[in-house]
PDB file of C-alpha atoms and ligand atoms in Angstrom:
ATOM      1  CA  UNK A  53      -4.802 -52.258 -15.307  1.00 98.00           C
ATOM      2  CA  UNK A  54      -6.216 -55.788 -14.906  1.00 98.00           C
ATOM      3  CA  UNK A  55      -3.925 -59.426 -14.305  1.00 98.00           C
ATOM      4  CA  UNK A  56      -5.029 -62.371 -15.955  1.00 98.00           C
ATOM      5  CA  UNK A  57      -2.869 -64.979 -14.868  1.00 98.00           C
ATOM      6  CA  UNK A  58      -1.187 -67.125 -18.339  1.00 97.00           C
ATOM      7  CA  UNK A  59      -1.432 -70.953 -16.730  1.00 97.00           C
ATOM      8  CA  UNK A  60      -3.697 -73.752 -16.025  1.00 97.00           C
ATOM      9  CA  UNK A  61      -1.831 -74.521 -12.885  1.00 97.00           C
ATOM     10  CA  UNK A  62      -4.430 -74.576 -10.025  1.00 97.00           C
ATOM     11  CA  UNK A  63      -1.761 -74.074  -7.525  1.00 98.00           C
ATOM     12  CA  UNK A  64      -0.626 -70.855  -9.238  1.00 97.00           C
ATOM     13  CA  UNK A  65      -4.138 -69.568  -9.732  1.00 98.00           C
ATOM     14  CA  UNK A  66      -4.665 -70.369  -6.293  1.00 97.00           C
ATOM     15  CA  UNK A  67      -1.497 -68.722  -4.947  1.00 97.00           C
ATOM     16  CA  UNK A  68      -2.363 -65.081  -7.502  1.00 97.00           C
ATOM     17  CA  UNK A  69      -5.751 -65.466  -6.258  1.00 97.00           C
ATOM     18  CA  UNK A  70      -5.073 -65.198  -2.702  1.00 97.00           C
ATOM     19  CA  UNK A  71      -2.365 -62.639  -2.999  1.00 97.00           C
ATOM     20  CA  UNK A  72      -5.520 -60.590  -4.079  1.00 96.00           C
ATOM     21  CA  UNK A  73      -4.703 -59.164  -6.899  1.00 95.00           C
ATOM     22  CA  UNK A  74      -5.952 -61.775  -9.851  1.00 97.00           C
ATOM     23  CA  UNK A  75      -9.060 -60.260 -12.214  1.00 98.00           C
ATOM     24  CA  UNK A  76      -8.952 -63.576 -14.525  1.00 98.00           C
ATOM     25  CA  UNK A  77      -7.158 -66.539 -15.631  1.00 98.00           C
ATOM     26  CA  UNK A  78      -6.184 -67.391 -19.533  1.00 96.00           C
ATOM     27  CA  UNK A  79      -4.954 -70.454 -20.855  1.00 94.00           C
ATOM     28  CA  UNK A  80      -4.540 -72.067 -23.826  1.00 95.00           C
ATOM     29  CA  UNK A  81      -3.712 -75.851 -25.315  1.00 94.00           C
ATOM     30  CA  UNK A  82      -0.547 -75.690 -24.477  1.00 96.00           C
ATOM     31  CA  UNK A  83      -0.686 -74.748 -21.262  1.00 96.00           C
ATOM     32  CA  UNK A  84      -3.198 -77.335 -20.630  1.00 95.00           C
ATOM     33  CA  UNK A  85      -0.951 -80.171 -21.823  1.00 96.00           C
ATOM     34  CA  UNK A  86       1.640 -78.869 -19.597  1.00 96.00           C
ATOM     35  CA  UNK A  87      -0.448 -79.715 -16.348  1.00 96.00           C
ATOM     36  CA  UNK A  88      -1.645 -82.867 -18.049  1.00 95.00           C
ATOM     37  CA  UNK A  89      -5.105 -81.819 -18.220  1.00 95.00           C
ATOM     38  CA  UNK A  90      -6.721 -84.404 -20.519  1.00 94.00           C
ATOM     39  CA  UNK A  91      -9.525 -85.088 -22.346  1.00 93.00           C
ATOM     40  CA  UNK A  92     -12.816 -82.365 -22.968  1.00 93.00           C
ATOM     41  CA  UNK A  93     -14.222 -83.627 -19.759  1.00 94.00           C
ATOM     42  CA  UNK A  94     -11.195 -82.941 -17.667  1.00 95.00           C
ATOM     43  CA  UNK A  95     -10.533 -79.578 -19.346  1.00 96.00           C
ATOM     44  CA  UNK A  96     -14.018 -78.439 -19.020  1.00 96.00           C
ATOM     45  CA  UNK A  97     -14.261 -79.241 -14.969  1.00 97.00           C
ATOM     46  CA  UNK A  98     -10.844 -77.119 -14.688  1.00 97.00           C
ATOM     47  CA  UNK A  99     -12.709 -74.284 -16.310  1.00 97.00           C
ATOM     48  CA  UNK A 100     -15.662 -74.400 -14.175  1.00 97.00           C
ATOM     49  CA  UNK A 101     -13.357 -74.967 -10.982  1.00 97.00           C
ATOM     50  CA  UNK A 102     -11.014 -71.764 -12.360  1.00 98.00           C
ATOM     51  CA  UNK A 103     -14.319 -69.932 -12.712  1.00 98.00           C
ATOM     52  CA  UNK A 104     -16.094 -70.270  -9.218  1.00 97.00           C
ATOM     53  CA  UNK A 105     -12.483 -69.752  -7.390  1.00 97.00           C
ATOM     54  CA  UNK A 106     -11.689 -66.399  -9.252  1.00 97.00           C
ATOM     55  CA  UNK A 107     -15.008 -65.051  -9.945  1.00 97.00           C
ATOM     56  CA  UNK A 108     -13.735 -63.199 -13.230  1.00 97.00           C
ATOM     57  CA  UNK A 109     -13.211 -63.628 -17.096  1.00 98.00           C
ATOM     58  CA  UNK A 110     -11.677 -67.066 -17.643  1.00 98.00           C
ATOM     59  CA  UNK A 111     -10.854 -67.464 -21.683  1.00 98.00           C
ATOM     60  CA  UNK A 112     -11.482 -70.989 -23.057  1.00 97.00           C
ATOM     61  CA  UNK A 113      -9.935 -71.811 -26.070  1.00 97.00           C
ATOM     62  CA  UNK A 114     -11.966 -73.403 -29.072  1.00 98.00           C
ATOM     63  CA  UNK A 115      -9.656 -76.616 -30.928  1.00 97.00           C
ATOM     64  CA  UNK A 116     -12.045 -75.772 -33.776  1.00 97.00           C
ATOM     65  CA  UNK A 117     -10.898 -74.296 -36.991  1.00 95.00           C
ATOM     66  CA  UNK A 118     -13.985 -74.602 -39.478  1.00 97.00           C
ATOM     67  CA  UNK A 119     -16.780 -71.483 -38.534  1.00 98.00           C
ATOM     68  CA  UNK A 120     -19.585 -73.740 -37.500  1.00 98.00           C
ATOM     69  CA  UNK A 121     -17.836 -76.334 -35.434  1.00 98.00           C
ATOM     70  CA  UNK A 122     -16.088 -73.060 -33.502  1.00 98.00           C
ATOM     71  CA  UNK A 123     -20.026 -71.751 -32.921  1.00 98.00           C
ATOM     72  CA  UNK A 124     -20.729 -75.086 -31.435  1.00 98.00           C
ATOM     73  CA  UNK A 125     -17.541 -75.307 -28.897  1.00 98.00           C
ATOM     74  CA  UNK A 126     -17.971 -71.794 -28.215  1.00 98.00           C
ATOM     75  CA  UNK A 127     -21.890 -72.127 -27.219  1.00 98.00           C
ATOM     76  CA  UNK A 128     -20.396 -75.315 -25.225  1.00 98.00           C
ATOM     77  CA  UNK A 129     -18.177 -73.499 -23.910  1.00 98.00           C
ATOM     78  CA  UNK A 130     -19.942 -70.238 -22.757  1.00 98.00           C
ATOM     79  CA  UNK A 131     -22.921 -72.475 -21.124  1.00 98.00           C
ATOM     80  CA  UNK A 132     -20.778 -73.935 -18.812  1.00 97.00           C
ATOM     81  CA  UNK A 133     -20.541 -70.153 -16.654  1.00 97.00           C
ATOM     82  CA  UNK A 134     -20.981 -66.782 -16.979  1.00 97.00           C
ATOM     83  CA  UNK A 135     -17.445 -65.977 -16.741  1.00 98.00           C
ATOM     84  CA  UNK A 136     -16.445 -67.764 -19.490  1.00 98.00           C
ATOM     85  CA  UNK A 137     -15.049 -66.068 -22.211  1.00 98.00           C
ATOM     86  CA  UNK A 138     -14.316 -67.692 -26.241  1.00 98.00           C
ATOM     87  CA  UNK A 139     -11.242 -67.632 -27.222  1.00 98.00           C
ATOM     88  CA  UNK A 140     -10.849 -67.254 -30.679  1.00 98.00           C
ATOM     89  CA  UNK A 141      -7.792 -67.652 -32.897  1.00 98.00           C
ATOM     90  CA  UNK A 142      -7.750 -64.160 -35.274  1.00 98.00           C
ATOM     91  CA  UNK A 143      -8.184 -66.036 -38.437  1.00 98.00           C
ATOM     92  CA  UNK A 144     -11.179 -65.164 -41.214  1.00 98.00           C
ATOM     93  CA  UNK A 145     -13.197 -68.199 -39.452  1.00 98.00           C
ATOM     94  CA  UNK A 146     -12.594 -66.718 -36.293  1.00 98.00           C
ATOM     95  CA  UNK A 147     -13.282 -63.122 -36.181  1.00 98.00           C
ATOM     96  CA  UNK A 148     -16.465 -64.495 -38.234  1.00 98.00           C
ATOM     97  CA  UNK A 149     -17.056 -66.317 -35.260  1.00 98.00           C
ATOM     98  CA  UNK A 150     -16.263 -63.148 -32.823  1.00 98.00           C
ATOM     99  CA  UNK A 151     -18.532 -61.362 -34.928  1.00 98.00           C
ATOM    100  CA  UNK A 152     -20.790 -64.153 -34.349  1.00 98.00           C
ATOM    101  CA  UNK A 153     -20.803 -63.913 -30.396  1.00 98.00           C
ATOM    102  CA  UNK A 154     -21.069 -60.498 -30.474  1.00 98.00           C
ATOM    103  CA  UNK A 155     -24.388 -60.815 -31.620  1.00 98.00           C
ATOM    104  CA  UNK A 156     -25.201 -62.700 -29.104  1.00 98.00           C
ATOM    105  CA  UNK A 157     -23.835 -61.000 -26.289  1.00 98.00           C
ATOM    106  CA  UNK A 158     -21.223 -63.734 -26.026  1.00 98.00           C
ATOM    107  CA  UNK A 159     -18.154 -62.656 -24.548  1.00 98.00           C
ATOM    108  CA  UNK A 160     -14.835 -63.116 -26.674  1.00 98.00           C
ATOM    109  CA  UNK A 161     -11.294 -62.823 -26.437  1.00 98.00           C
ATOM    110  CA  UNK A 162      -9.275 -62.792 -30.293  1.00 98.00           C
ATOM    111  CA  UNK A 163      -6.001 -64.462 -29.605  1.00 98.00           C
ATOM    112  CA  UNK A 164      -3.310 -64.890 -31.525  1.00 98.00           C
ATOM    113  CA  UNK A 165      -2.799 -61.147 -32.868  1.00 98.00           C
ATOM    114  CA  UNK A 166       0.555 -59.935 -34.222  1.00 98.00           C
ATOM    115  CA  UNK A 167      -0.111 -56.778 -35.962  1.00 98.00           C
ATOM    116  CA  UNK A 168      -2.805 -53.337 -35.786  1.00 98.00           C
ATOM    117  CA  UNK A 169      -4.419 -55.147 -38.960  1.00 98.00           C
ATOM    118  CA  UNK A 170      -5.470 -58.113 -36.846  1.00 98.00           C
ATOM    119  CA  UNK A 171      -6.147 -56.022 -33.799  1.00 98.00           C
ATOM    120  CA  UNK A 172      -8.527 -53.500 -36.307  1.00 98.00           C
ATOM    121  CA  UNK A 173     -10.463 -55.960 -37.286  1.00 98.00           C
ATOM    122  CA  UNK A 174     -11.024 -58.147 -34.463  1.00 98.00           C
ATOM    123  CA  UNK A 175     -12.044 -54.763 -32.785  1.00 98.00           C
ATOM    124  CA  UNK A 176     -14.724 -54.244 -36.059  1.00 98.00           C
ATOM    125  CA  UNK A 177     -15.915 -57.480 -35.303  1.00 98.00           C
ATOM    126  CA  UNK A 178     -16.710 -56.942 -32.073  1.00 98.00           C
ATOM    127  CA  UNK A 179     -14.469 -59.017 -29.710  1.00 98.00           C
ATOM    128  CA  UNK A 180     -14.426 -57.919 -25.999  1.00 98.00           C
ATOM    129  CA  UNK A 181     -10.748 -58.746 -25.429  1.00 98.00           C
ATOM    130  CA  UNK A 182      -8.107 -58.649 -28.340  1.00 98.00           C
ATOM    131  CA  UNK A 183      -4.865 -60.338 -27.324  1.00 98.00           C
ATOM    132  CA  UNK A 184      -1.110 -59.036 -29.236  1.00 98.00           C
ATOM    133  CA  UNK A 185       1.052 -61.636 -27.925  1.00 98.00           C
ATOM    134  CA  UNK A 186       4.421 -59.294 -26.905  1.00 98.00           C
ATOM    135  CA  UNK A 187       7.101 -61.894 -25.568  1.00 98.00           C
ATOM    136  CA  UNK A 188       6.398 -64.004 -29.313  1.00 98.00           C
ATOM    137  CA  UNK A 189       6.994 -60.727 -31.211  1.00 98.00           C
ATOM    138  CA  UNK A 190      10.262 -59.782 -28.745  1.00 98.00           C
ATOM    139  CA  UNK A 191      11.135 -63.396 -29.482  1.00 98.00           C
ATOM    140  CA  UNK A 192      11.730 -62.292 -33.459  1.00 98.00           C
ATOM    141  CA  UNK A 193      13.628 -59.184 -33.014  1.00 98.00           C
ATOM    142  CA  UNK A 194       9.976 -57.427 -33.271  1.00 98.00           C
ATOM    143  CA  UNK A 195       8.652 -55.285 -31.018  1.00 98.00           C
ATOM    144  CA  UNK A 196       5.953 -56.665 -28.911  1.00 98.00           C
ATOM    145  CA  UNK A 197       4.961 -53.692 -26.614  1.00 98.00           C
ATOM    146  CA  UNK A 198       5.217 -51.410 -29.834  1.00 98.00           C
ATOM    147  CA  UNK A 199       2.293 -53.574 -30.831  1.00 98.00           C
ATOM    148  CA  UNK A 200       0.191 -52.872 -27.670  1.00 98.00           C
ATOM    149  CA  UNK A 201       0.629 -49.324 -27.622  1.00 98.00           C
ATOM    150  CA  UNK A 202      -0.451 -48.743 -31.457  1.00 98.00           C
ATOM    151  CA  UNK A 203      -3.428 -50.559 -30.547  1.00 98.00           C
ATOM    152  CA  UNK A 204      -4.521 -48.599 -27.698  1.00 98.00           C
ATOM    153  CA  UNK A 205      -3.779 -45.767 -29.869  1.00 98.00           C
ATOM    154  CA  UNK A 206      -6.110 -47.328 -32.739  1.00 98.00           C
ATOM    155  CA  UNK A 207      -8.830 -48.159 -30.425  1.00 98.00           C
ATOM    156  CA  UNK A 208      -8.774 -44.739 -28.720  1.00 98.00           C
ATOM    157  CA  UNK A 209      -9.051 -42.856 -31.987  1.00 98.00           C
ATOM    158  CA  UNK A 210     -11.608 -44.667 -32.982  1.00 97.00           C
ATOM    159  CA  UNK A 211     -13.707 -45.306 -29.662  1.00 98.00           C
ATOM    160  CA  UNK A 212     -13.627 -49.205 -30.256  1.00 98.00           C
ATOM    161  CA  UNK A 213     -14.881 -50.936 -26.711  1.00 97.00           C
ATOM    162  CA  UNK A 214     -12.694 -53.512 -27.591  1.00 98.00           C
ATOM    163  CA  UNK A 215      -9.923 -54.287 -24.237  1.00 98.00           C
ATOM    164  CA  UNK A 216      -6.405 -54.284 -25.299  1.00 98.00           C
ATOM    165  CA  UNK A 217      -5.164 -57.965 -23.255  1.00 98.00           C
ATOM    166  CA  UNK A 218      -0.977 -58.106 -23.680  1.00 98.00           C
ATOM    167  CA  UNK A 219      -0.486 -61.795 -24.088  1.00 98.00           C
ATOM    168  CA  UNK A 220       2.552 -63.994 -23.908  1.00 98.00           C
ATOM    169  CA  UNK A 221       4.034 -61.459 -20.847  1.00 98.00           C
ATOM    170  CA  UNK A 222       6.670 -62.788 -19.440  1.00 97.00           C
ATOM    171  CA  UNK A 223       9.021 -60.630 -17.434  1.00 97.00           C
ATOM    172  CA  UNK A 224       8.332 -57.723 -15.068  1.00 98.00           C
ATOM    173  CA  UNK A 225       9.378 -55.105 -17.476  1.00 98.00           C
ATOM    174  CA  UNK A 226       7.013 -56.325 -20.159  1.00 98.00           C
ATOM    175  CA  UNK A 227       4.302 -55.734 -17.377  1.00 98.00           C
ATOM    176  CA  UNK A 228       5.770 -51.928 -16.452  1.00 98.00           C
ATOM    177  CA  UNK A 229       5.885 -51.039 -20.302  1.00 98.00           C
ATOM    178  CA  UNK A 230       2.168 -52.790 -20.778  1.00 98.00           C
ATOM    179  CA  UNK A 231       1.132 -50.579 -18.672  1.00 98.00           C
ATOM    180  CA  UNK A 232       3.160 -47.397 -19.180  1.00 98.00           C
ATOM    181  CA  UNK A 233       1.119 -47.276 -22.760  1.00 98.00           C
ATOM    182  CA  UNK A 234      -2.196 -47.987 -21.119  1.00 98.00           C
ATOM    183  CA  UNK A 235      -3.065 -51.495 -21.750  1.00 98.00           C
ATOM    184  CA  UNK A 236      -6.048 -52.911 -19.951  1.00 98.00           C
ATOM    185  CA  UNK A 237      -4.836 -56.444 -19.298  1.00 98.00           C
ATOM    186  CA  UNK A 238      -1.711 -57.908 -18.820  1.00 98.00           C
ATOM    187  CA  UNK A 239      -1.639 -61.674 -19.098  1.00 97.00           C
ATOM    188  CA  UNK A 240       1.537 -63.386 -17.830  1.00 97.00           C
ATOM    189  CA  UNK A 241       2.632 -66.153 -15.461  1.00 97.00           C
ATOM    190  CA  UNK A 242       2.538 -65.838 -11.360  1.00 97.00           C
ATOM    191  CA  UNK A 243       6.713 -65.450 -11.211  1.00 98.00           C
ATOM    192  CA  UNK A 244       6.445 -62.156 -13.141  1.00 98.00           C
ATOM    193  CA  UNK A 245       3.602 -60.561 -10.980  1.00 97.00           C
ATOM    194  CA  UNK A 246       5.444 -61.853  -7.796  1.00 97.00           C
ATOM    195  CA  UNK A 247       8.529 -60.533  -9.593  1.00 98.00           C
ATOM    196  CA  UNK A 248       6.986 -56.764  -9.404  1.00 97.00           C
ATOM    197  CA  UNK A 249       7.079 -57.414  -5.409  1.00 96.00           C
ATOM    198  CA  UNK A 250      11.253 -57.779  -5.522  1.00 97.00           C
ATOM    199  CA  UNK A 251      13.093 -54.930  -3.765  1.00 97.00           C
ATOM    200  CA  UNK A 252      16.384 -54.747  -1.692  1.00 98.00           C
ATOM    201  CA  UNK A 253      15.818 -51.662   0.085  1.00 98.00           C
ATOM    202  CA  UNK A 254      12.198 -53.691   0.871  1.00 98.00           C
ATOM    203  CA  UNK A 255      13.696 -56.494   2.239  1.00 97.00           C
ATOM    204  CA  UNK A 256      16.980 -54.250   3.899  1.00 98.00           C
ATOM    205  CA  UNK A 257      14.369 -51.608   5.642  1.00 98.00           C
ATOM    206  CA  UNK A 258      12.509 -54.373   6.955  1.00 98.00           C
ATOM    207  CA  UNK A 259      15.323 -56.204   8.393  1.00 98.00           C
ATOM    208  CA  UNK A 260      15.625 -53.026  10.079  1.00 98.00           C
ATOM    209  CA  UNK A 261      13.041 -52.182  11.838  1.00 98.00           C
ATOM    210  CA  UNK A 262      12.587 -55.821  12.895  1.00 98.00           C
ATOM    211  CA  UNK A 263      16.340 -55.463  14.564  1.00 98.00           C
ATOM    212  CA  UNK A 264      15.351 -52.280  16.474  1.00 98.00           C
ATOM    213  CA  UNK A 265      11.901 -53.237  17.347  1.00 98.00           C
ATOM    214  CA  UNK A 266      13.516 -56.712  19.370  1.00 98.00           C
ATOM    215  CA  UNK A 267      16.383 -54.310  20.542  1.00 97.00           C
ATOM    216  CA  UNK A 268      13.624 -52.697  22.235  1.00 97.00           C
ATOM    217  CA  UNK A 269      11.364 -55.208  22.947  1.00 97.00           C
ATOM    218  CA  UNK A 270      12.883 -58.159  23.113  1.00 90.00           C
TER     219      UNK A 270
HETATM  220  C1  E4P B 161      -2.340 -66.166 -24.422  1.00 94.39           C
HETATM  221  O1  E4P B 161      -3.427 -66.328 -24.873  1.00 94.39           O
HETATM  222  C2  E4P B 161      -1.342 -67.204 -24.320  1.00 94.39           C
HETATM  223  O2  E4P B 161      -1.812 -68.182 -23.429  1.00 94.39           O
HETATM  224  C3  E4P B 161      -0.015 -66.778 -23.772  1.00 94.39           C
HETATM  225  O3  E4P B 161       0.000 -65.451 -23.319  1.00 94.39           O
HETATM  226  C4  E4P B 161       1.129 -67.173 -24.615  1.00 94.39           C
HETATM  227  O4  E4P B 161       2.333 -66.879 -23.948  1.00 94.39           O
HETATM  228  P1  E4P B 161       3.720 -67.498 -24.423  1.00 94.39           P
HETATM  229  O5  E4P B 161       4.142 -66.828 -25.687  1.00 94.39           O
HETATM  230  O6  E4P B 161       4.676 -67.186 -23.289  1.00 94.39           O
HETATM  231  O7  E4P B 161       3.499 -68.970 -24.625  1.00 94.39           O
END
């Protein structure tokens, strides 16, 4: 299973990055305004700087709504490097769009998905990544990794290439049940992946062997 880190926070990338186990970064408008990053100039230097430090699929997010001004930001978008990947809200202009892309061997990711309908036909469409956010569906009593798992059932049944992404991940269980029913990407924040690292008996079994090791040694 793959980590995409959920953040535009340099730092953070930096920090999953060198830890060695990041495969790609996500973000989205939100998370942009967050770390201040203003203005399409500013936004599209982060990309490019996210890109040549992690060397894997980094999803931009189109601000269009209307199908031909989301085929011009995406185009934008994708020029800047090869590791960009459009993102694509799963709305009928956007999995036009995806459909689009596909076409033209574009990279996409569909974001924004909340139920198998969505995830069927952004996987018809052609999108490389589709993204079922899980913590927004926990959030309303639904059940997010219920969503991920029909998916990955859908897809398999069917032989779709599409990647099954679990968005809006937020705690270390999330990231243990993701995976449990075989999702290829987990995107969540650095705490959570730093949270799978947690153990007493780690920590207590060090201390250990560190105590008897100076006993001996000095
Ligand atoms: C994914 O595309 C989003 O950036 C993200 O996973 C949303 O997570 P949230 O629901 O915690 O904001």
């Amino acid at each position: 299973m793959k980590f995409f880190i959920d953040t535009a926070n340099m730092d953070d990338i930096r920090e999953a990055y060198e830890i060695g186990v990041l495969d790609g970064v996500i973000t989205n408008p939100s998370l942009m305004a967050k770390e201040w990053i203003k203005g399409k100039e500013n936004q599209h230097q982060h990309y490019i700087d996210t890109c040549n430090l992690v060397k894997g699929d980094v999803s931009a997010e189109v601000i269009a709504t209307t199908y031909d001004e989301m085929i011009a930001e995406g185009k934008e978008l994708a020029a800047m490097n090869p590791y960009i990947v459009v993102k694509l809200p799963c709305t009928q202009e956007g999995i036009r769009a995806v459909k689009y892309f596909s076409g033209e061997g574009i990279c996409t990711n569909c974001t924004l998905v909340f139920s198998l309908g969505q995830a069927l036909l952004a996987a018809k469409a052609g999108a490389t990544y589709v993204s079922p956010f899980v913590g927004r569906l926990d959030d309303i009593s639904s059940d997010g990794v219920g969503l991920v798992a029909g998916i990955v059932d859908i897809y398999r049944i069917y032989n779709y290439k599409t990647k099954v992404l679990a968005a809006s991940v937020r705690t270390t269980q999330h990231i243990i049940q993701c995976a449990e029913v075989g999702s290829d990407v987990v995107i969540c924040p650095l705490a959570p992946i730093k949270g799978l690292l947690k153990h007493p008996l780690t920590d207590s079994g060090l201390a250990t062997f560190l105590a008897d090791y100076h006993k001996v040694n000095g």
